[in-house]
mmCIF file of C-alpha atoms and ligand atoms in Angstrom:
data_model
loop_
_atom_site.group_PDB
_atom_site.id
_atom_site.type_symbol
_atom_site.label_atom_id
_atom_site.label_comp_id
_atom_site.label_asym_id
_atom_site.label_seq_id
_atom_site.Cartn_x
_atom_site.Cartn_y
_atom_site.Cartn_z
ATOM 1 C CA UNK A 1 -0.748 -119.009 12.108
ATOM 2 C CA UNK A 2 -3.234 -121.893 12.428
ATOM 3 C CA UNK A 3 -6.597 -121.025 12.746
ATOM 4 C CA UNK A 4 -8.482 -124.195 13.934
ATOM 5 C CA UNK A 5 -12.577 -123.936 12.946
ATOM 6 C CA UNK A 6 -11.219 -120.752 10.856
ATOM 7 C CA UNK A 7 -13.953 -121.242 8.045
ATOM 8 C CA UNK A 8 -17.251 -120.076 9.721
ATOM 9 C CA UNK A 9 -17.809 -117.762 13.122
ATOM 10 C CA UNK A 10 -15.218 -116.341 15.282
ATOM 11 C CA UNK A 11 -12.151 -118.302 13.792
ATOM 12 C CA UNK A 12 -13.172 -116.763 10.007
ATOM 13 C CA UNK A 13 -13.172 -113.343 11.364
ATOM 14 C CA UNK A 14 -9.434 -114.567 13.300
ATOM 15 C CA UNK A 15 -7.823 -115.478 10.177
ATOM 16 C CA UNK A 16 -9.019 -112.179 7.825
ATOM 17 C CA UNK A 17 -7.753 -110.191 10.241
ATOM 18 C CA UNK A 18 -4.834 -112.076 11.316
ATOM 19 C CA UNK A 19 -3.975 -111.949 7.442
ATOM 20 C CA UNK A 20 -4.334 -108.139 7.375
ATOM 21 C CA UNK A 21 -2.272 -107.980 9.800
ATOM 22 C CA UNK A 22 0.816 -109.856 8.096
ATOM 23 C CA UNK A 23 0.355 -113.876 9.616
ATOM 24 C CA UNK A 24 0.550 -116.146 6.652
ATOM 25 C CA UNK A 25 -3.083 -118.042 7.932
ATOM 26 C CA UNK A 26 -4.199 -122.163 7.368
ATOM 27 C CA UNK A 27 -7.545 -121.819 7.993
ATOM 28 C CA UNK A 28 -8.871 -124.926 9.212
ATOM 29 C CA UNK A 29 -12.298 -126.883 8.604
ATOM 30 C CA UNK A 30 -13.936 -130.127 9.438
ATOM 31 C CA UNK A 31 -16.790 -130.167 6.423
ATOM 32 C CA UNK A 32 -17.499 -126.636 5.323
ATOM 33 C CA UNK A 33 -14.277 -126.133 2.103
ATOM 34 C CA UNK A 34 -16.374 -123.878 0.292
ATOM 35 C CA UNK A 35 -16.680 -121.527 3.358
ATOM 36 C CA UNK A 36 -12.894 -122.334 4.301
ATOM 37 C CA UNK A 37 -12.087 -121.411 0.771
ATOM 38 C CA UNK A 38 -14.492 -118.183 0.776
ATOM 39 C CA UNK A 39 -12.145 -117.192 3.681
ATOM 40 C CA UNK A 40 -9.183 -117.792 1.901
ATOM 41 C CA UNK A 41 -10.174 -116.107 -1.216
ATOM 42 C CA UNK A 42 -11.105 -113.605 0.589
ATOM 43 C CA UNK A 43 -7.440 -112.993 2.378
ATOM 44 C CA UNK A 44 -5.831 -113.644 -0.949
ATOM 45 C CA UNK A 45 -7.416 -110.831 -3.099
ATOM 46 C CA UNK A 46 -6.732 -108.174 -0.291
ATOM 47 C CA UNK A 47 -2.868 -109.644 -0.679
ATOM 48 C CA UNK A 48 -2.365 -111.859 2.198
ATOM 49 C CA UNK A 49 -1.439 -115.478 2.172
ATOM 50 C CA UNK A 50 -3.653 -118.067 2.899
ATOM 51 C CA UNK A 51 -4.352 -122.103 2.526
ATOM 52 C CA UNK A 52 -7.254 -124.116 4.009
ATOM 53 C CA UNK A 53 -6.985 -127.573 5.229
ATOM 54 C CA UNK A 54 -9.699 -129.794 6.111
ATOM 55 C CA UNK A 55 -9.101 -131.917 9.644
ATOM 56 C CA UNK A 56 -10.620 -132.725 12.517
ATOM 57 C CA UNK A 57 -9.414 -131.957 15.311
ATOM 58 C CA UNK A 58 -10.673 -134.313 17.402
ATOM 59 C CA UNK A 59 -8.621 -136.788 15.294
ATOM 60 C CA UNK A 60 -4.320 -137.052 16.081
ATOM 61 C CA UNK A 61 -3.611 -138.295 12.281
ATOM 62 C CA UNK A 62 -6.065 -135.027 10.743
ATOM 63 C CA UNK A 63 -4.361 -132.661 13.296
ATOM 64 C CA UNK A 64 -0.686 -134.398 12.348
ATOM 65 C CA UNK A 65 -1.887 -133.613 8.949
ATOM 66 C CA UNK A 66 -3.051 -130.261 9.682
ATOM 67 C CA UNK A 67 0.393 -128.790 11.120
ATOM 68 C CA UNK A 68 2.153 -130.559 8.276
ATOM 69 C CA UNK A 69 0.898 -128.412 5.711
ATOM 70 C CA UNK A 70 1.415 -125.525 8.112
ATOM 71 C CA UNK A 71 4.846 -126.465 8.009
ATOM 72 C CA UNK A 72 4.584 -126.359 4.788
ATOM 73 C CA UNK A 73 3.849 -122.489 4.957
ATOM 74 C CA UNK A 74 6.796 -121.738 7.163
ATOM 75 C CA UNK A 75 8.029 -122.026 10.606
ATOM 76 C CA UNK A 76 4.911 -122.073 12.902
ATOM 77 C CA UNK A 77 4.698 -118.516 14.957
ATOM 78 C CA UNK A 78 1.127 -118.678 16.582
ATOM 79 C CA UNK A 79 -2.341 -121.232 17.092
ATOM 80 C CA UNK A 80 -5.529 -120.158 18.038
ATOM 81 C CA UNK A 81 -7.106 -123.174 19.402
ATOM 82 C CA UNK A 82 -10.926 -122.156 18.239
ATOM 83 C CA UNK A 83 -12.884 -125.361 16.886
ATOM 84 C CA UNK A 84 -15.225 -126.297 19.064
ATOM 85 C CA UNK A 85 -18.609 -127.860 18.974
ATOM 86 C CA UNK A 86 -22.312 -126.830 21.080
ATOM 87 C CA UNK A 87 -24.931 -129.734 21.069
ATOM 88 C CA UNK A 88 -28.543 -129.556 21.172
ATOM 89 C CA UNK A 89 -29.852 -128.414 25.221
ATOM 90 C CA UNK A 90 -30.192 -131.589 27.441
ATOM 91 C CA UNK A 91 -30.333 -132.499 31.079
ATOM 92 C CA UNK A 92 -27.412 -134.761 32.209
ATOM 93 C CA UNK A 93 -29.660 -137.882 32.276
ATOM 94 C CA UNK A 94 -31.019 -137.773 28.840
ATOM 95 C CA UNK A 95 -27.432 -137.160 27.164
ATOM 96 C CA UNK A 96 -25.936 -140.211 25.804
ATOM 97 C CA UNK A 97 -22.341 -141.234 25.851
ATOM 98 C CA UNK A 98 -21.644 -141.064 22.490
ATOM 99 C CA UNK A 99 -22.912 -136.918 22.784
ATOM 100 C CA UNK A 100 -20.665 -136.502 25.458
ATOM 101 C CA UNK A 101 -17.601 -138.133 23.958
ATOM 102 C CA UNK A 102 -17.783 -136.290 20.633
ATOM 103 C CA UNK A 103 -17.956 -132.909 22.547
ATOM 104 C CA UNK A 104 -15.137 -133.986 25.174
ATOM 105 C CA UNK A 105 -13.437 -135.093 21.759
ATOM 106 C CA UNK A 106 -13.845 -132.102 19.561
ATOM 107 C CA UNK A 107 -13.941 -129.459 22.662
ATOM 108 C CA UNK A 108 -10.862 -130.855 24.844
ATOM 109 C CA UNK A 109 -8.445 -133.235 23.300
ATOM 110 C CA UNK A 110 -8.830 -131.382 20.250
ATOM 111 C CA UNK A 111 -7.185 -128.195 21.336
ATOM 112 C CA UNK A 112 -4.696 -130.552 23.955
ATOM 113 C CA UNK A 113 -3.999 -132.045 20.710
ATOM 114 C CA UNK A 114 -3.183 -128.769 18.679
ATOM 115 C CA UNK A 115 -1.476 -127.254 21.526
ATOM 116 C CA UNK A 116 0.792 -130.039 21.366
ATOM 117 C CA UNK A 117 1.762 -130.061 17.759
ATOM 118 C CA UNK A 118 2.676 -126.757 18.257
ATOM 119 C CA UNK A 119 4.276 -126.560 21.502
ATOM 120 C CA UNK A 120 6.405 -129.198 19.674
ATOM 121 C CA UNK A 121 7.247 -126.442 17.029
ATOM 122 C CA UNK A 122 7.783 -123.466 18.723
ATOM 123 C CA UNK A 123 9.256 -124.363 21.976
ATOM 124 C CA UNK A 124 12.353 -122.963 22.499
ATOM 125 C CA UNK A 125 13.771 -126.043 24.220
ATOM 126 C CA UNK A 126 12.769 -128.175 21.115
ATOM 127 C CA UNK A 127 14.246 -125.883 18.600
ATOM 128 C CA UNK A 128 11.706 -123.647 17.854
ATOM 129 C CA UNK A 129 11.543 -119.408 18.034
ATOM 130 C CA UNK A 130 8.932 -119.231 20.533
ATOM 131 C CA UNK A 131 5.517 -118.356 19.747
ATOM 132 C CA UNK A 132 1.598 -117.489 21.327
ATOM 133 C CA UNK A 133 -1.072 -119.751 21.472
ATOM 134 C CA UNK A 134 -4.942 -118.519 22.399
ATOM 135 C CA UNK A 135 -7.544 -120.865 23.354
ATOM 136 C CA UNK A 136 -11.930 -120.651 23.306
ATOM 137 C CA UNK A 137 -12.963 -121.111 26.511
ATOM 138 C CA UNK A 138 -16.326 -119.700 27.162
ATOM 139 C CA UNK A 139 -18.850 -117.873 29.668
ATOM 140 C CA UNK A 140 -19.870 -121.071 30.019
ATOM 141 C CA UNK A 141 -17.084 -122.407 32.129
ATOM 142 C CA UNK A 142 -18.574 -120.246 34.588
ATOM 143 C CA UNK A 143 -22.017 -120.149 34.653
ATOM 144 C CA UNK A 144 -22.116 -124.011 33.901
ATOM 145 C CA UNK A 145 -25.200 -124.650 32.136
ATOM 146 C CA UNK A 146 -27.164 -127.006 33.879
ATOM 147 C CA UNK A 147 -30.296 -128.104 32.383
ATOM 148 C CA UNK A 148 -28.923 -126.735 29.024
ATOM 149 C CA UNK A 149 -25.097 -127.644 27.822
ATOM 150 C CA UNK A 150 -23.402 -129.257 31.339
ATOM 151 C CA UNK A 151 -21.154 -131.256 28.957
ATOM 152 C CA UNK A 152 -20.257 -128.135 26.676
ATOM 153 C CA UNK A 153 -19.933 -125.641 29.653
ATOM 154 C CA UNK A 154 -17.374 -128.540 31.922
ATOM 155 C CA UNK A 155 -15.418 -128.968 28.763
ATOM 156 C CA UNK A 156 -14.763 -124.945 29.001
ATOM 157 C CA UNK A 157 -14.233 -125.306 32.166
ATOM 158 C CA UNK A 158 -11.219 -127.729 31.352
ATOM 159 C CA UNK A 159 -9.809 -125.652 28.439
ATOM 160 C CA UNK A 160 -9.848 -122.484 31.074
ATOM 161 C CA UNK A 161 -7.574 -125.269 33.181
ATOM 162 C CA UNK A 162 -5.466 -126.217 30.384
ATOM 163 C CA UNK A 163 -4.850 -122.847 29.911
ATOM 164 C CA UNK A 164 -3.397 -121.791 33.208
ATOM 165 C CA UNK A 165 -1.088 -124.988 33.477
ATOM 166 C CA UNK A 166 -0.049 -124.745 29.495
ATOM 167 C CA UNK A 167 1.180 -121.117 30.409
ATOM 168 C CA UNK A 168 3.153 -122.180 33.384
ATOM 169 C CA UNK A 169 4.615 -125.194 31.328
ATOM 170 C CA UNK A 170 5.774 -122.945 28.115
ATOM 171 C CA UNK A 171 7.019 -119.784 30.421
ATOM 172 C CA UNK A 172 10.459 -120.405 29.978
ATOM 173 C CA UNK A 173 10.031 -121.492 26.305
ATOM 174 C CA UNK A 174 9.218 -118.629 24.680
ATOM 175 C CA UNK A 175 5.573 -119.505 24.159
ATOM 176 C CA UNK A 176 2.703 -117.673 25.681
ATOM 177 C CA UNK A 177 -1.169 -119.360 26.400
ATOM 178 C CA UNK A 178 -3.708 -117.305 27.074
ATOM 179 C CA UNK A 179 -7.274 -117.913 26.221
ATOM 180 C CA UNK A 180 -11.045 -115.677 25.474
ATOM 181 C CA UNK A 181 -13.939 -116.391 27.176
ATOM 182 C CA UNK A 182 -16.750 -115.138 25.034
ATOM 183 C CA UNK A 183 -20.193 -114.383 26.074
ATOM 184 C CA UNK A 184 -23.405 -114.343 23.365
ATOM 185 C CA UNK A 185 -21.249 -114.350 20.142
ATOM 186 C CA UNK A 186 -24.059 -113.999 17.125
ATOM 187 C CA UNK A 187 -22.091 -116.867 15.057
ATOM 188 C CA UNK A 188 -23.761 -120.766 13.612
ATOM 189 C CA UNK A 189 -23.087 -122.462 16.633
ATOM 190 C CA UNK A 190 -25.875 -121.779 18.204
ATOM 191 C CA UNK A 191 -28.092 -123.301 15.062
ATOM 192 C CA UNK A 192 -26.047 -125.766 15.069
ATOM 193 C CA UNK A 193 -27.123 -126.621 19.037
ATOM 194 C CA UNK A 194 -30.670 -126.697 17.687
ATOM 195 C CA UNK A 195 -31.424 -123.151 18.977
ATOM 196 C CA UNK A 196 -31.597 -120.520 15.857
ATOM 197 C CA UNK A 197 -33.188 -118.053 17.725
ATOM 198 C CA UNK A 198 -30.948 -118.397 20.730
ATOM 199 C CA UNK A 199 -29.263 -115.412 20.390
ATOM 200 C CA UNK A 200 -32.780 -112.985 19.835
ATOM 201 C CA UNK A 201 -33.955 -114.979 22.828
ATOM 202 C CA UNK A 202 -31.436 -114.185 25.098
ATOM 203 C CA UNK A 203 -30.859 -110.467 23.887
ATOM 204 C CA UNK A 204 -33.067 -108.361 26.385
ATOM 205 C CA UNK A 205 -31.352 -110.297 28.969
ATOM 206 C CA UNK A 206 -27.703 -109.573 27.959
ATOM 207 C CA UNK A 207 -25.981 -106.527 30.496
ATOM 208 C CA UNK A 208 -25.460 -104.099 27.091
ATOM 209 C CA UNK A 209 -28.681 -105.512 25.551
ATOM 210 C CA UNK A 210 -26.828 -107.187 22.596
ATOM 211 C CA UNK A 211 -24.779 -110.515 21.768
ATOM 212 C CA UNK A 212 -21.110 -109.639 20.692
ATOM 213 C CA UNK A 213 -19.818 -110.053 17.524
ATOM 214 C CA UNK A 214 -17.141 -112.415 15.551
ATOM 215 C CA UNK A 215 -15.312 -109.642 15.231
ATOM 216 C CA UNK A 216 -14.949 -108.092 18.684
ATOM 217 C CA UNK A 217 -14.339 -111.522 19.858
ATOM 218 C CA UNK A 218 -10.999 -111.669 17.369
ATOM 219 C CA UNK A 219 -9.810 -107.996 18.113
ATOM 220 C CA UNK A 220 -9.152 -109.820 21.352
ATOM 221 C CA UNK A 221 -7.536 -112.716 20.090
ATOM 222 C CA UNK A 222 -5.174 -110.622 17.684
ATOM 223 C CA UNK A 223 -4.239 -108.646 20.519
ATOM 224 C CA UNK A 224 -3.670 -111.893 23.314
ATOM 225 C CA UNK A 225 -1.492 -113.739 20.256
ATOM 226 C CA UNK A 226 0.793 -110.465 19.547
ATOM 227 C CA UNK A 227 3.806 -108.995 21.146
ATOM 228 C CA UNK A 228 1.965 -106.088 22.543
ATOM 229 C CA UNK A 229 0.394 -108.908 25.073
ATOM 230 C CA UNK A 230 4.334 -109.809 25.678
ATOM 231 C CA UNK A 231 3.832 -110.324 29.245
ATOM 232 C CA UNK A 232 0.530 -111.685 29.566
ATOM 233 C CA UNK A 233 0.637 -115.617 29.838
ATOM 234 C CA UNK A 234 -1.703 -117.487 31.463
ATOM 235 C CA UNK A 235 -4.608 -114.734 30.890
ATOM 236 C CA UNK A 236 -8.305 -115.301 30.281
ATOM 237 C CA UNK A 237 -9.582 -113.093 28.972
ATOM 238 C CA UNK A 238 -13.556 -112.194 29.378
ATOM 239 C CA UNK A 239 -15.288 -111.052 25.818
ATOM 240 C CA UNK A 240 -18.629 -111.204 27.226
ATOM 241 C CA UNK A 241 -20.479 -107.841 26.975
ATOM 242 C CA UNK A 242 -20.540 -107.814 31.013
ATOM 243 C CA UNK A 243 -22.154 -111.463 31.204
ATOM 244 C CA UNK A 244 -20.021 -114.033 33.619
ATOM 245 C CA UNK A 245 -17.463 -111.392 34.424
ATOM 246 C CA UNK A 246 -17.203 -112.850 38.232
ATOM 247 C CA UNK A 247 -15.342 -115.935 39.086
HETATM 248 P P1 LIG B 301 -19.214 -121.758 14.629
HETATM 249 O O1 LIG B 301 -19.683 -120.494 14.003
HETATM 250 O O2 LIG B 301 -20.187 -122.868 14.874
HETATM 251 O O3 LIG B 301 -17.965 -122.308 13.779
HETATM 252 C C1 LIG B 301 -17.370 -123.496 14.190
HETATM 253 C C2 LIG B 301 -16.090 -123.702 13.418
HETATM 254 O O4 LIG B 301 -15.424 -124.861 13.963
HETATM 255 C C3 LIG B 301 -16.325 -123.976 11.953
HETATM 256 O O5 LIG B 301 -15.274 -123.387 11.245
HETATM 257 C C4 LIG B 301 -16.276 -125.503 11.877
HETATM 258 O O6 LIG B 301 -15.861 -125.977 10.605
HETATM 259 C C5 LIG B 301 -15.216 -125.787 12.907
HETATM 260 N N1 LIG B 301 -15.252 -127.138 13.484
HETATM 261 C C6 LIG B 301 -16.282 -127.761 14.097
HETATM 262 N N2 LIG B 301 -15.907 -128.989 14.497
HETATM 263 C C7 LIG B 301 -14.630 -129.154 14.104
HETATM 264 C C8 LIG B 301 -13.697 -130.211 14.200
HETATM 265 N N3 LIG B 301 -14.014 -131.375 14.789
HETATM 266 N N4 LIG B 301 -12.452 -130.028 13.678
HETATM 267 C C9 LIG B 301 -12.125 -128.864 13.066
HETATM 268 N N5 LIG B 301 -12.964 -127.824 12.953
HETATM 269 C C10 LIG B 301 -14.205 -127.984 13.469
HETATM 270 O O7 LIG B 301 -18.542 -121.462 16.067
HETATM 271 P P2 LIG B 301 -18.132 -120.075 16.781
HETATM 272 O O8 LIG B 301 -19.350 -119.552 17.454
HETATM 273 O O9 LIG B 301 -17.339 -119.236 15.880
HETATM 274 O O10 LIG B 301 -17.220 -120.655 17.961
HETATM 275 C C11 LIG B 301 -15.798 -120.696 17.873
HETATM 276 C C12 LIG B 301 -15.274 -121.027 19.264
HETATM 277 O O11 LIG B 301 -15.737 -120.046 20.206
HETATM 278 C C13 LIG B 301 -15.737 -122.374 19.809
HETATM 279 O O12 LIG B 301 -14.698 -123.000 20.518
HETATM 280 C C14 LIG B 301 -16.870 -122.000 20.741
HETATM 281 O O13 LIG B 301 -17.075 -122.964 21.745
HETATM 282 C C15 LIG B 301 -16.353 -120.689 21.294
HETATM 283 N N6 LIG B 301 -17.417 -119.842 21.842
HETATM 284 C C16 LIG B 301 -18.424 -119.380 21.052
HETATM 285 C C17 LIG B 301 -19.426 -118.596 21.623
HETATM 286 C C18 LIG B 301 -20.599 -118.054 20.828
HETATM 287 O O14 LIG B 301 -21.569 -117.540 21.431
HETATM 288 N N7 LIG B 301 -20.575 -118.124 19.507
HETATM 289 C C19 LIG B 301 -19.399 -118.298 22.989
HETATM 290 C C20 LIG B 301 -18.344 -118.775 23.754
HETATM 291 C C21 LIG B 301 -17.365 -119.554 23.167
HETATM 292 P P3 LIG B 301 -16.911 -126.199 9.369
HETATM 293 O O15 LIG B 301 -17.212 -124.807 8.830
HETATM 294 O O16 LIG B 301 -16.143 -127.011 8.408
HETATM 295 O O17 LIG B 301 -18.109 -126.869 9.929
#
């Protein structure tokens, strides 16, 4: 399994349990190796396998790079399509084009980018043995986020997209897409949009009066990328504590 963004957050808690639950796991990173490689040491002294590669995925010779050394692991069974970036709140008319081109970059062709290097592996109809793929969308992609994140909550909206006509496009190939939609997740990204206190701030306001967790996030994800979910393609599904749960 590839875990893209599987150092910090919601792809971290991904890849420890996707280890414990057999998946041989590269955890991917863009900058952070000594959390990649906490992750991994972690997975390897409870007796899993694990490697970290650094990458971005915004970048086709770092993701060629990337599903080389998964190759290098073994025959490619499953991606979850995580990485993503959050930028600091803006109105549309103060946001400059390079802001909106790195998270267009990072959010959008980087997973379009992943999903094809393994759609190229695990199709059927290309040789491979079939295999599941899970996206990050986000609440986001519904709610839209204007005056806040427009850019980051459209480029959510295009994963949910990509994730409907990726299903329909891998039916018949033995490869499944389905996606999670998180809600409040208590995670970095959030810091790392300039907001620390995000999270705390939007608490009282949350329908169970909490943010979810990295964890309950990936107990969806492990379920979506395994057999049990053998008929579900084309699913989004909401993680969100009861927030954006209309369409
Ligand atoms: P996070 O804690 O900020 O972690 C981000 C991860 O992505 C890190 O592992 C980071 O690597 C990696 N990354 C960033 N840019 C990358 C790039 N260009 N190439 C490869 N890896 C890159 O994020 P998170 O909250 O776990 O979010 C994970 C996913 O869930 C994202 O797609 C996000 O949009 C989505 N999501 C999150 C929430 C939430 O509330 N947290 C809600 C809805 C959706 P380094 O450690 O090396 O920096």
């Amino acid at each position: 399994m590839v875990v893209t963004g599987g150092s910090r957050g919601i792809g971290a808690a991904v890849a420890l349990k996707a280890a414990a639950a057999g998946y041989a796991v590269l955890v991917n990173y863009a900058g952070n190796a000594a959390a990649a490689g906490s992750v991994v040491e972690r997975i390897r002294q409870a007796g899993g396998t694990a490697d970290r590669v650094r990458g971005d995925v915004g970048s086709e010779a770092d993701v060629e790079a990337i599903f080389a050394a998964a190759d290098a692991m073994g025959p490619l069974s499953a991606l979850i399509n995580n990485a993503g970036v959050f930028d600091q709140p803006s109105l549309l008319a103060d946001m400059t084009a390079e802001r909106l081109e790195r998270t267009f970059r990072i959010n959008i062709l980087g997973s379009f980018l992943c999903a094809r290097a393994a759609a190229r592996r695990m199709a059927q109809s290309r040789g491979g043995k079939g295999g599941s793929i899970v996206n990050l969308t986000s609440a986001a992609a519904k709610l839209g986020a204007g005056g806040e994140n427009i850019d980051y909550a459209a480029s959510k909206g295009a994963i949910d997209t990509f994730t409907i006509g990726l299903a329909r496009e891998l039916a018949a190939d033995g490869v499944r897409v389905t996606a999670v939609r998180p809600g409040i997740i208590d995670t970095d990204i959030h810091a790392s949009g300039g907001r620390p206190d995000r999270v705390a701030q939007m608490t009282p306001n949350l329908p169970m009066r909490r943010p979810g967790t990295a964890d309950e996030v990936a107990e969806a994800i492990l379920w979506l990328v395994s057999d049990s979910a053998s008929y579900s393609t084309g699913t989004i599904l909401d993680v969100s504590g009861g927030r954006a749960i209309l369409p």
